[in-house]
Amino acid sequence: MASASVSGVPLLEGALVEGRWPEWFVASRQRGWADFQHLPAPAPKDEKWRFSKVKALALDSFRYPAAVADAAALVARSTGLGESAARFVFANNRLLAATAPAAGLLKAGLVVMTLEEAARQHADLVEKHFMAQEFKLGSAKYAALHRSGPVNGVFIRVPKNLEVAQPIEIFHWVEGENSAVFPHTLVVCERQSKATVVDCFRSADDEPAFACGVNDLVVEEGAKLNYVAVQQWSLAATAFHLNSTTVGRDACCLGMQVNLGGKFVRGESYSRMVAEGARSDMLSVNIAGGDQLIDQRTFQDHAKPSATSDLLYQNALTGKGRTVFSGVIRVEPGAHKTDAYQKVRNIVLSDEAEANSMPGLEIEADDVRCTHGATTAQVDDRELFYLLARGIRPEAAQQLLVMGFFNTVLDRLPDARLRGQIEGLVEKRLSAALRG
Amino acid sequence: MKHLKIDNLHVSIGQSEILRGLSLDLPTGQVHAIMGPNGSGKSTLAKVIAGHPDYTVTSGDILVDGESILEMEPDARARQGIFLAFQYPSEIPGVTIANFLRAALQARLPEGKELEATEYYAKLYEKMDLLEMPRTFTSRAVNEGFSGGEKKRCEILQMAMLQPTFALLDETDSGLDIDALKIVSHGVNSLRGPETGMLVITHYQRLLNYIVPDFVHVMVNGRIVESGTKELALKLEAEGYDWATEPEAEAVAV
């Protein structure tokens, strides 16, 4: 890629000297850069940016960061579940540490490696699935920016019939004022395989930063993937997280987005059921406190009959926190016997917080069962009094009730240890958000 | 011995006065029953003592050992030793019984002190056995999807764990079949003792066959109109409340 093409964009300047990427990838980058340049920036009147804050998207101040000062310290702070099948730690777009899968899993064909390495060693698979879905939910320009940028992250291939018991953990850190990072996770679960993948997005400090992340999840026939993203960027960060999921015949993908950090977070989750019997669980737990804006757009795309999608997004808002949810269930012609659910629930804990919900349906088939709904409520007075009447102090009572609200989502995670870890992180952030 | 004293209490909700000069003295070591027809203000009395924000005390006082608790928040009253077993306990989605009770006990510890988990569970299981509750109950969300009997058992479990000085049992018998009534009564009776005073509010005499009170008060139109021993409950059973409501009816007719 000609370095001249990115001059004047501090975000990318100097970025692309990192890594050894194959020709096809460099060509993809160039396409990404061309797209980024010609695609229009979001306008306030754009339906796909309704209730959002396009002014928050000035990217001029962000730049490509130097390597982190103390890699060992960040690796030490990358504590997750304790035990995992593999663990990769990235910071400021560079790999800091990697714990490869055990020999038995490698021998069984499990691949967990950096995307850069995979782009050479598994070029066919990576090229086939890397950002293969169209970005329809409003952020095509930022998807193009990601494609043109210094993407870094992990490629996972779970071979057919292999069940990976322990989660695969990936940490992405950002450090330094106005640093920009481009995390990417690509997972291919082949037929009848099972795996759990956890992405942890963290800031090493409280500085403003920019994250432009994408994941591609491909779940083939009869496979089962649990994917959890725990976003804990600093409360000054701007972040995009664009998720694409493809679910095959009788396959099942459970995706959970947990947003605890970020000043402006734009999440887009697109899930496509491409064969009969496919199932996609789209879950999200979000805390918007202070002046955070968490803006999420979702798309449940039923291309084939007899598939299921079940979306449950829950938001707790404090301070001047804002959330936006806009979701579409689309049932394509012929996708009969679709079962699709979409529910967003907001609990508003402050007079100045604002939750916007825009559920939607586009149905072009017969004999389908689709429901959607959005609720916004405060803490229930009767429930609160019940807790107070047991001697629980008001702050603790509120915390307990909101955690109860979130538990209804967290309970959907099949892995108790992972669930416990996430519950702890949510509880900690909630406690801080409630104290303002 | 401690006293919960209600002194000429007047209570309103909105514009309507519900308690109209009610007085009562409940010492620890005793069980008092309050009986009365629907709408007499029995539940209001229990909720006002617990500090429910919907009610306004317009005059009179509620005192624990001579100190007014009217200015105390509901959570502070509970930590002081007042416990209300609700007639209609709230469902608390996503909050397990174990977490809920742990929070309630934790609130009673001095700041910085953590509840000891092993002791906590030992006590919880002991009290659950007493109430014939299966262990799986601990991981169920509080009252969510519970039958009427399970809800009432859960109230008594909480009472057993929190060991209040003054327990207010609001229509604990409502919605219970005879087997559940026996289990709940057994639980309540096991908590009787010199350290605890109980106010048992009921519409029916039936409960008092199982939880035998030291004193019975008849409440009509926001006042106690008659007090006596447990035989008074039998009289109410036989004669209904008409004799007690008549003076009021005459007064209205005049």
XYZ file of C-alpha atoms in Angstrom:
690
model
C 0.000 0.000 0.000
C 1.379 3.370 -0.952
C 2.166 5.225 2.215
C 1.262 8.496 0.488
C -2.397 7.465 0.480
C -2.680 7.783 4.217
C -0.578 10.872 4.742
C -2.481 13.497 6.634
C -4.417 10.908 8.581
C -2.612 10.742 11.912
C -4.753 7.781 12.848
C -3.014 5.617 10.273
C 0.266 7.396 9.692
C 3.131 5.055 10.330
C 0.696 2.289 11.122
C 1.125 0.083 8.157
C 4.792 -0.580 8.428
C 3.895 -3.035 11.185
C 3.533 -6.677 10.262
C 4.142 -8.808 7.236
C 0.889 -9.099 5.349
C 0.273 -11.014 2.118
C -0.646 -9.366 -1.151
C -4.345 -10.108 -0.923
C -4.506 -8.394 2.421
C -2.673 -5.319 1.207
C -5.115 -5.104 -1.692
C -8.002 -5.364 0.778
C -6.489 -2.527 2.758
C -6.322 -0.377 -0.319
C -9.967 -1.061 -1.066
C -10.763 -0.163 2.508
C -8.914 3.104 2.225
C -10.686 4.014 -1.025
C -14.043 3.196 0.574
C -13.266 5.200 3.673
C -12.446 8.218 1.553
C -15.522 8.157 -0.634
C -18.153 7.020 1.891
C -19.959 9.997 3.442
C -19.591 10.751 7.119
C -22.778 10.164 9.122
C -25.147 13.135 9.161
C -27.427 13.982 12.075
C -30.517 13.384 9.926
C -29.384 9.950 8.770
C -31.969 7.434 10.067
C -29.174 5.032 10.979
C -27.714 7.702 13.259
C -30.956 8.878 14.825
C -30.518 9.877 18.506
C -26.772 9.401 18.146
C -24.118 12.086 18.341
C -22.278 12.373 15.038
C -20.301 15.305 16.377
C -18.570 12.829 18.647
C -16.971 11.308 15.568
C -14.246 13.857 14.902
C -11.221 11.614 14.538
C -8.573 14.293 13.921
C -7.006 14.121 17.338
C -6.385 10.361 17.332
C -3.102 8.911 16.196
C -1.350 5.633 15.719
C 0.336 4.867 19.050
C 3.842 3.800 19.896
C 4.351 0.500 21.661
C 3.320 0.504 25.319
C 5.874 1.486 27.930
C 5.602 -1.530 30.209
C 4.437 -4.610 28.351
C 5.059 -6.973 31.261
C 2.788 -4.921 33.526
C -0.096 -5.061 31.048
C 0.337 -8.785 30.545
C 0.200 -9.196 34.313
C -3.001 -7.144 34.418
C -4.583 -9.343 31.756
C -6.207 -11.553 34.317
C -9.388 -13.112 33.194
C -10.655 -16.536 34.007
C -7.399 -17.985 35.247
C -7.714 -21.069 33.111
C -8.201 -20.813 29.382
C -7.600 -22.876 26.279
C -5.465 -20.094 24.827
C -4.733 -16.520 25.784
C -3.514 -13.665 23.600
C -2.663 -10.169 24.823
C -2.408 -7.200 22.480
C -1.675 -3.595 23.370
C -1.581 -0.585 21.059
C -2.026 -2.925 18.079
C 0.921 -5.149 18.933
C 1.044 -8.651 20.295
C 2.473 -8.692 23.820
C 2.002 -12.289 24.875
C 0.488 -15.486 23.601
C -0.303 -18.724 25.348
C -0.906 -21.281 22.631
C -3.439 -24.083 23.056
C -2.259 -27.300 24.676
C -0.544 -29.829 22.405
C -3.589 -32.099 22.400
C -5.826 -29.348 21.054
C -3.263 -28.339 18.438
C -2.965 -31.917 17.347
C -6.745 -32.103 17.063
C -6.490 -29.229 14.606
C -7.398 -26.204 16.723
C -5.867 -23.052 15.296
C -5.448 -19.975 17.459
C -2.930 -17.499 16.046
C -2.564 -13.854 15.185
C -4.575 -12.676 12.242
C -1.370 -11.608 10.564
C 0.093 -15.088 10.768
C -3.214 -16.630 9.715
C -3.438 -14.341 6.681
C -0.382 -16.187 5.374
C -0.867 -19.685 6.804
C -4.634 -19.936 6.369
C -5.015 -17.444 3.564
C -8.040 -19.170 1.978
C -10.096 -19.257 5.167
C -9.143 -15.782 6.292
C -9.732 -14.207 2.907
C -13.084 -15.979 2.604
C -14.431 -14.749 5.920
C -12.527 -11.551 6.733
C -15.149 -8.780 6.712
C -17.188 -10.801 4.221
C -20.560 -9.445 5.363
C -21.801 -6.104 4.205
C -21.924 -3.435 6.917
C -25.515 -2.296 6.642
C -26.171 -0.681 9.969
C -24.657 2.751 9.426
C -20.940 2.356 10.037
C -19.733 1.148 6.619
C -17.314 4.075 6.602
C -15.764 2.965 9.873
C -15.678 -0.635 8.753
C -13.693 0.637 5.767
C -11.411 2.531 8.127
C -10.849 -0.691 10.043
C -10.106 -2.578 6.850
C -7.599 0.051 5.799
C -5.962 0.226 9.213
C -3.471 -1.769 11.224
C -5.852 -4.562 12.181
C -4.550 -6.884 14.826
C -6.076 -9.736 16.703
C -6.722 -13.423 16.626
C -7.869 -15.979 14.106
C -9.530 -19.067 15.543
C -10.447 -22.195 13.622
C -12.187 -24.922 15.553
C -12.035 -28.040 13.398
C -15.086 -30.214 12.896
C -16.248 -32.274 15.869
C -13.750 -30.699 18.271
C -15.138 -29.383 21.549
C -12.900 -26.879 23.272
C -13.939 -26.935 26.917
C -12.077 -23.898 28.223
C -12.679 -20.415 26.837
C -10.187 -18.779 24.502
C -9.337 -15.350 25.903
C -8.145 -12.324 23.995
C -7.130 -9.029 25.585
C -6.840 -5.793 23.665
C -5.321 -2.875 25.558
C -5.003 0.730 24.571
C -2.560 3.049 26.307
C -1.685 6.727 25.922
C -3.641 9.864 25.119
C -5.527 9.660 21.797
C -4.120 6.276 20.847
C -6.023 4.420 18.126
C -6.447 0.638 18.057
C -7.963 -1.733 15.503
C -8.818 -5.036 17.160
C -10.167 -7.869 15.062
C -11.376 -11.346 15.964
C -12.193 -13.937 13.326
C -13.695 -17.223 14.461
C -14.615 -20.165 12.267
C -16.372 -22.995 14.086
C -16.515 -25.927 11.719
C -19.213 -28.586 11.682
C -20.298 -29.922 15.087
C -17.526 -28.087 16.936
C -17.923 -26.136 20.168
C -15.976 -23.216 21.544
C -16.180 -20.165 23.770
C -14.290 -17.001 22.892
C -13.924 -13.965 25.140
C -12.687 -10.597 23.921
C -11.642 -8.170 26.672
C -11.204 -4.563 25.600
C -9.405 -2.476 28.188
C -7.725 0.881 28.674
C -4.462 1.026 30.563
C -5.274 4.577 31.709
C -8.117 7.146 31.795
C -7.077 8.902 28.582
C -9.188 9.523 25.487
C -8.593 6.811 22.911
C -10.099 5.476 19.710
C -11.013 1.866 19.073
C -12.300 0.593 15.772
C -12.990 -3.094 16.222
C -14.586 -5.729 14.033
C -15.341 -9.380 14.526
C -16.422 -12.086 12.126
C -18.049 -15.142 13.613
C -18.776 -18.083 11.360
C -20.660 -20.983 12.891
C -21.040 -23.914 10.552
C -23.498 -26.800 10.562
C -24.298 -28.109 14.017
C -21.545 -26.089 15.684
C -21.954 -24.038 18.836
C -20.084 -20.833 19.578
C -20.329 -18.661 22.660
C -18.768 -15.283 22.078
C -18.500 -12.618 24.769
C -17.051 -9.134 24.354
C -16.381 -7.236 27.561
C -15.751 -3.617 26.681
C -13.987 -1.627 29.394
C -12.376 1.195 27.453
C -11.752 4.374 29.448
C -14.710 6.673 30.077
C -13.082 9.143 27.662
C -12.806 6.697 24.746
C -14.573 6.636 21.386
C -15.245 3.114 20.175
C -16.771 1.221 17.303
C -17.514 -2.461 17.660
C -18.922 -4.006 14.513
C -19.987 -7.623 14.779
C -20.943 -9.987 11.994
C -22.253 -13.454 12.679
C -23.194 -16.175 10.201
C -25.045 -19.182 11.584
C -25.412 -22.395 9.594
C -27.764 -25.363 9.699
C -28.706 -26.419 13.240
C -25.828 -24.294 14.484
C -26.032 -21.980 17.433
C -24.234 -18.760 18.227
C -24.635 -16.998 21.545
C -23.121 -13.540 21.371
C -22.981 -11.217 24.348
C -21.836 -7.617 24.262
C -21.015 -6.133 27.649
C -20.410 -2.390 27.483
C -19.058 -0.857 30.660
C -16.685 1.823 29.380
C -16.370 4.400 26.613
C -17.639 7.942 26.262
C -19.111 7.258 22.848
C -19.643 3.628 21.905
C -21.229 2.547 18.670
C -22.061 -1.133 18.517
C -23.464 -2.840 15.468
C -24.405 -6.493 15.518
C -25.507 -8.254 12.383
C -26.547 -11.873 12.621
C -27.538 -13.912 9.579
C -29.292 -17.255 9.758
C -28.196 -18.922 6.514
C -29.750 -22.370 6.923
C -32.648 -24.135 8.581
C -32.409 -24.761 12.292
C -29.899 -21.955 12.840
C -30.111 -20.141 16.138
C -28.626 -16.828 17.171
C -28.840 -15.474 20.722
C -27.928 -11.816 20.751
C -27.453 -10.515 24.258
C -26.152 -7.299 25.695
C -25.599 -5.715 29.080
C -24.844 -2.014 29.108
C -24.160 0.603 31.743
C -24.301 4.209 30.621
C -23.329 6.585 33.414
C -21.740 10.028 33.610
C -21.941 11.395 30.076
C -21.576 8.063 28.290
C -23.491 7.352 25.104
C -23.937 3.721 24.139
C -25.478 3.484 20.694
C -26.382 0.008 19.459
C -27.876 -1.121 16.167
C -28.815 -4.704 15.500
C -30.002 -6.781 12.592
C -31.491 -10.288 12.821
C -31.441 -11.517 9.253
C -33.509 -14.639 8.580
C -32.483 -15.861 5.143
C -33.815 -19.406 5.493
C -36.866 -21.060 7.102
C -37.171 -22.558 10.573
C -34.395 -20.546 12.170
C -34.485 -18.774 15.529
C -33.057 -15.515 16.726
C -33.482 -14.212 20.226
C -32.252 -10.756 21.111
C -32.216 -9.376 24.645
C -30.459 -6.080 25.334
C -30.589 -4.519 28.789
C -29.366 -1.075 29.748
C -28.934 0.651 33.091
C -28.570 4.410 32.909
C -27.265 6.769 35.573
C -26.129 10.406 35.602
C -26.500 11.916 32.139
C -25.978 8.546 30.497
C -27.686 7.854 27.188
C -28.433 4.716 25.258
C -29.776 4.168 21.798
C -31.127 0.856 20.617
C -32.311 0.347 17.082
C -33.039 -3.197 15.998
C -34.463 -4.854 12.938
C -35.757 -8.366 12.504
C -35.796 -9.151 8.800
C -37.492 -12.274 7.511
C -36.609 -12.800 3.869
C -39.149 -14.181 1.378
C -39.461 -17.910 1.898
C -38.050 -17.916 5.432
C -41.200 -19.520 6.808
C -41.483 -20.774 10.368
C -39.062 -18.154 11.569
C -38.983 -17.620 15.317
C -37.578 -14.207 16.113
C -37.633 -12.224 19.319
C -36.275 -8.827 20.099
C -36.474 -7.182 23.460
C -34.735 -4.156 24.910
C -35.190 -3.227 28.549
C -33.975 0.000 30.100
C -33.746 0.834 33.754
C -33.304 4.552 34.251
C -31.777 5.584 37.567
C -31.508 9.328 37.081
C -33.772 12.117 35.835
C -31.136 13.287 33.386
C -30.482 9.934 31.733
C -32.127 9.118 28.434
C -32.919 5.775 26.817
C -34.039 5.625 23.196
C -35.455 2.402 21.803
C -36.448 1.731 18.218
C -37.417 -1.884 17.658
C -38.455 -2.902 14.151
C -39.704 -5.722 11.937
C -39.475 -6.369 8.191
C -41.346 -9.549 7.403
C -41.664 -10.952 3.893
C -42.656 -14.531 4.694
C -45.757 -16.241 6.045
C -46.233 -18.393 9.085
C -43.607 -16.666 11.202
C -43.526 -15.835 14.867
C -41.861 -12.517 15.537
C -42.198 -10.376 18.617
C -40.455 -7.224 19.635
C -40.740 -4.879 22.521
C -39.033 -2.186 24.485
C -39.577 -1.194 28.091
C -38.189 1.685 30.095
C -38.701 1.855 33.826
C -37.244 3.110 37.038
C -36.443 0.950 40.010
C -39.772 -0.462 41.179
C -40.872 1.243 44.416
C -42.452 -1.905 45.809
C -39.343 -3.973 45.193
C -37.196 -1.240 46.711
C -39.356 -1.051 49.840
C -39.186 -4.808 50.211
C -35.395 -4.652 50.321
C -35.352 -1.636 52.642
C -37.739 -3.443 54.981
C -35.036 -6.089 55.370
C -32.516 -3.490 56.522
C -30.646 -3.180 53.242
C -29.470 0.420 52.761
C -30.931 2.345 49.794
C -27.692 2.388 47.766
C -27.107 -1.328 48.277
C -30.766 -2.052 47.547
C -30.601 -0.189 44.248
C -27.404 -2.001 43.322
C -28.982 -5.368 44.172
C -32.096 -4.639 42.106
C -30.112 -3.512 39.065
C -27.819 -6.537 39.307
C -30.964 -8.660 39.474
C -32.116 -6.936 36.294
C -28.802 -7.774 34.609
C -28.719 -11.311 35.961
C -31.659 -12.205 33.765
C -29.268 -11.675 30.810
C -26.100 -13.038 32.426
C -27.970 -16.223 33.374
C -28.088 -17.071 29.680
C -24.320 -17.695 29.666
C -23.740 -21.436 29.876
C -20.286 -21.200 31.508
C -20.711 -20.512 35.244
C -17.131 -19.370 35.747
C -17.300 -16.925 32.851
C -20.677 -15.742 34.069
C -19.280 -15.132 37.538
C -16.338 -13.179 36.198
C -18.542 -10.945 34.058
C -21.012 -10.435 36.894
C -18.128 -9.188 39.036
C -17.011 -6.691 36.382
C -20.566 -5.451 35.834
C -21.128 -5.106 39.576
C -17.962 -3.064 40.006
C -18.810 -0.678 37.182
C -22.426 -0.374 38.366
C -21.297 0.499 41.857
C -19.072 3.295 40.490
C -21.800 4.516 38.114
C -24.366 4.668 40.934
C -21.999 6.711 43.065
C -21.624 9.062 40.078
C -37.658 -6.682 78.098
C -38.185 -4.248 75.223
C -41.403 -2.533 74.225
C -42.891 -1.578 70.913
C -45.407 1.071 71.840
C -48.028 2.564 69.574
C -49.378 5.751 71.133
C -52.657 7.291 69.930
C -51.584 6.853 66.329
C -53.394 8.668 63.532
C -52.410 7.736 59.976
C -53.649 8.902 56.598
C -53.123 7.929 53.029
C -53.942 10.847 50.784
C -57.053 12.504 52.250
C -58.451 9.483 54.040
C -57.657 8.698 57.639
C -57.107 4.996 58.209
C -55.780 4.742 61.765
C -57.734 6.907 64.140
C -56.119 6.936 67.526
C -54.667 3.458 67.887
C -52.690 2.487 70.985
C -50.914 -0.762 71.699
C -48.062 -2.003 73.863
C -46.141 -5.046 72.625
C -43.375 -6.261 74.916
C -40.805 -8.844 73.884
C -41.712 -12.333 74.993
C -45.355 -11.948 74.011
C -47.462 -12.690 70.966
C -50.333 -10.303 70.291
C -52.931 -10.979 67.651
C -54.825 -8.268 65.855
C -58.087 -9.331 64.296
C -60.555 -7.289 62.405
C -62.741 -7.103 59.336
C -61.386 -6.111 55.936
C -60.634 -2.424 55.713
C -60.219 -1.953 59.458
C -56.621 -0.777 59.008
C -54.723 -3.886 60.153
C -52.300 -3.961 57.228
C -51.828 -0.209 57.414
C -50.693 -0.582 61.000
C -48.048 -3.135 60.021
C -46.787 -1.081 57.102
C -46.657 2.157 59.084
C -44.549 0.511 61.775
C -42.182 -0.711 59.043
C -41.970 2.822 57.615
C -43.836 2.485 54.327
C -43.577 5.834 52.503
C -47.203 5.863 51.249
C -48.593 6.588 54.709
C -48.508 9.803 56.702
C -48.545 9.814 60.464
C -50.638 12.873 61.322
C -50.392 12.512 65.083
C -49.361 10.080 67.794
C -46.139 8.107 67.956
C -44.446 4.743 67.498
C -41.767 4.063 70.083
C -39.200 1.347 70.620
C -38.064 1.375 74.231
C -39.329 4.904 74.664
C -37.580 6.276 71.571
C -39.692 7.439 68.648
C -38.887 5.696 65.382
C -41.083 7.937 63.233
C -38.109 9.817 61.830
C -36.199 6.633 60.980
C -35.987 5.352 57.417
C -37.456 1.887 56.756
C -34.019 0.257 56.438
C -32.891 1.768 59.746
C -36.044 0.508 61.465
C -35.355 -2.982 60.126
C -31.791 -2.912 61.424
C -33.202 -1.708 64.752
C -35.076 -5.030 64.928
C -38.443 -4.492 63.253
C -39.493 -7.102 60.736
C -42.550 -7.070 58.515
C -43.673 -10.356 57.004
C -45.561 -9.021 54.007
C -49.070 -10.063 53.081
C -48.063 -9.755 49.419
C -44.293 -10.200 49.193
C -42.682 -8.603 46.112
C -41.006 -10.666 43.437
C -37.391 -9.581 42.946
C -36.282 -10.825 39.517
C -32.674 -11.951 39.188
C -31.859 -11.642 42.910
C -31.390 -15.036 44.514
C -32.603 -15.757 48.035
C -29.002 -16.449 49.030
C -27.771 -13.069 47.745
C -30.757 -11.236 49.153
C -30.374 -12.604 52.660
C -26.619 -12.135 52.540
C -27.160 -8.439 51.710
C -29.658 -8.122 54.555
C -27.273 -9.694 57.070
C -24.289 -7.789 55.695
C -26.205 -4.538 56.303
C -26.321 -5.409 60.002
C -22.557 -5.768 60.340
C -20.253 -2.899 61.198
C -18.647 -1.213 58.215
C -15.634 -3.082 56.892
C -16.704 -6.401 58.383
C -17.571 -9.152 55.915
C -20.181 -11.803 56.497
C -18.612 -15.195 57.171
C -19.778 -17.422 54.324
C -19.567 -20.829 56.009
C -21.506 -19.738 59.086
C -24.004 -17.975 56.885
C -24.796 -21.055 54.842
C -24.897 -23.298 57.901
C -27.508 -21.020 59.457
C -29.424 -20.655 56.206
C -29.644 -24.420 55.713
C -30.688 -24.977 59.325
C -33.554 -22.499 58.991
C -34.566 -23.922 55.616
C -34.750 -27.395 57.119
C -36.993 -26.019 59.852
C -39.360 -24.712 57.192
C -39.043 -27.853 55.064
C -37.610 -25.871 52.154
C -35.397 -27.693 49.643
C -31.823 -26.421 49.278
C -32.460 -25.497 45.664
C -34.479 -22.573 47.001
C -31.314 -20.595 47.700
C -30.570 -20.124 44.016
C -34.105 -19.138 43.054
C -34.952 -15.488 42.545
C -36.782 -14.061 45.565
C -40.502 -14.897 45.322
C -40.353 -15.150 41.550
C -42.818 -17.773 40.375
C -43.378 -18.888 43.974
C -46.707 -20.353 45.031
C -48.583 -18.548 47.793
C -47.276 -21.036 50.335
C -43.675 -20.713 49.127
C -43.861 -16.943 49.423
C -45.067 -17.125 53.013
C -42.436 -19.707 53.904
C -39.834 -17.436 52.360
C -41.040 -14.575 54.584
C -40.669 -16.731 57.684
C -37.232 -17.906 56.488
C -36.163 -14.273 56.323
C -37.544 -13.666 59.799
C -35.651 -16.682 61.099
C -32.407 -15.454 59.552
C -32.752 -11.826 60.665
C -33.958 -12.635 64.210
C -35.981 -9.473 64.749
C -36.934 -8.013 68.114
C -40.424 -7.203 66.882
C -42.012 -9.217 64.106
C -45.163 -8.047 62.362
C -46.909 -10.895 60.544
C -49.388 -9.449 58.093
C -52.009 -12.041 57.110
C -49.356 -14.729 56.998
C -52.121 -17.328 56.800
C -53.720 -15.959 53.632
C -53.262 -18.225 50.651
C -52.052 -21.172 52.717
C -53.516 -24.639 52.687
C -53.604 -26.518 55.959
C -50.252 -28.274 55.447
C -48.463 -25.047 54.574
C -50.181 -23.336 57.504
C -48.795 -25.963 59.874
C -45.252 -25.612 58.503
C -45.331 -21.829 58.654
C -46.817 -21.870 62.166
C -44.186 -24.310 63.304
C -41.532 -21.953 61.956
C -43.095 -18.984 63.713
C -43.505 -20.853 67.005
C -39.876 -21.905 66.977
C -38.946 -18.219 66.885
C -41.048 -17.336 69.897
C -39.051 -16.519 72.949
C -38.205 -13.899 75.548
C -36.200 -11.871 72.997
C -38.994 -11.484 70.475
C -42.355 -9.778 70.398
C -44.808 -10.720 67.671
C -47.810 -8.967 66.253
C -49.906 -11.463 64.315
C -52.416 -9.827 62.032
C -55.182 -12.028 60.740
C -58.711 -11.980 59.501
C -59.457 -15.516 60.653
C -59.236 -17.289 63.938
C -57.820 -20.402 62.225
C -54.189 -19.226 62.370
C -54.509 -18.682 66.127
C -55.111 -22.395 66.636
C -51.515 -22.870 65.549
C -49.898 -19.662 66.749
C -51.552 -19.257 70.120
C -51.487 -15.592 71.155
C -51.024 -14.181 74.645
C -53.424 -11.354 73.837
C -55.996 -10.651 71.167
C -57.050 -7.186 70.023
C -60.042 -6.438 67.858
C -59.550 -3.645 65.418
C -62.420 -1.796 63.786
C -62.303 1.420 61.794
C -58.726 2.239 62.684
C -59.013 1.693 66.438
C -58.710 -1.159 68.864
C -62.224 -1.663 70.217
C -61.680 -4.682 72.417
C -58.719 -6.523 73.941
C -58.624 -9.822 75.704
C -57.072 -13.247 75.833
C -57.242 -15.932 73.171
C -60.879 -16.656 74.075
C -61.762 -13.372 72.414
C -60.713 -14.864 69.090
C -63.119 -17.747 69.634
C -65.917 -15.311 70.329
C -65.161 -13.536 67.066
C -65.172 -16.859 65.305
C -68.611 -17.653 66.701
C -70.244 -14.228 66.473
C -68.414 -12.451 63.661
C -67.446 -8.810 63.837
C -70.957 -7.352 63.818
C -71.156 -6.789 67.547
C -67.906 -4.848 67.412
C -68.911 -2.680 64.476
C -72.366 -1.771 65.761
C -71.480 1.267 67.868
C -69.823 2.836 64.864
C -72.817 2.075 62.676
C -75.147 3.700 65.221
C -72.925 6.727 65.409
C -73.160 7.110 61.653
C -76.929 6.653 61.733
C -77.430 9.448 64.262
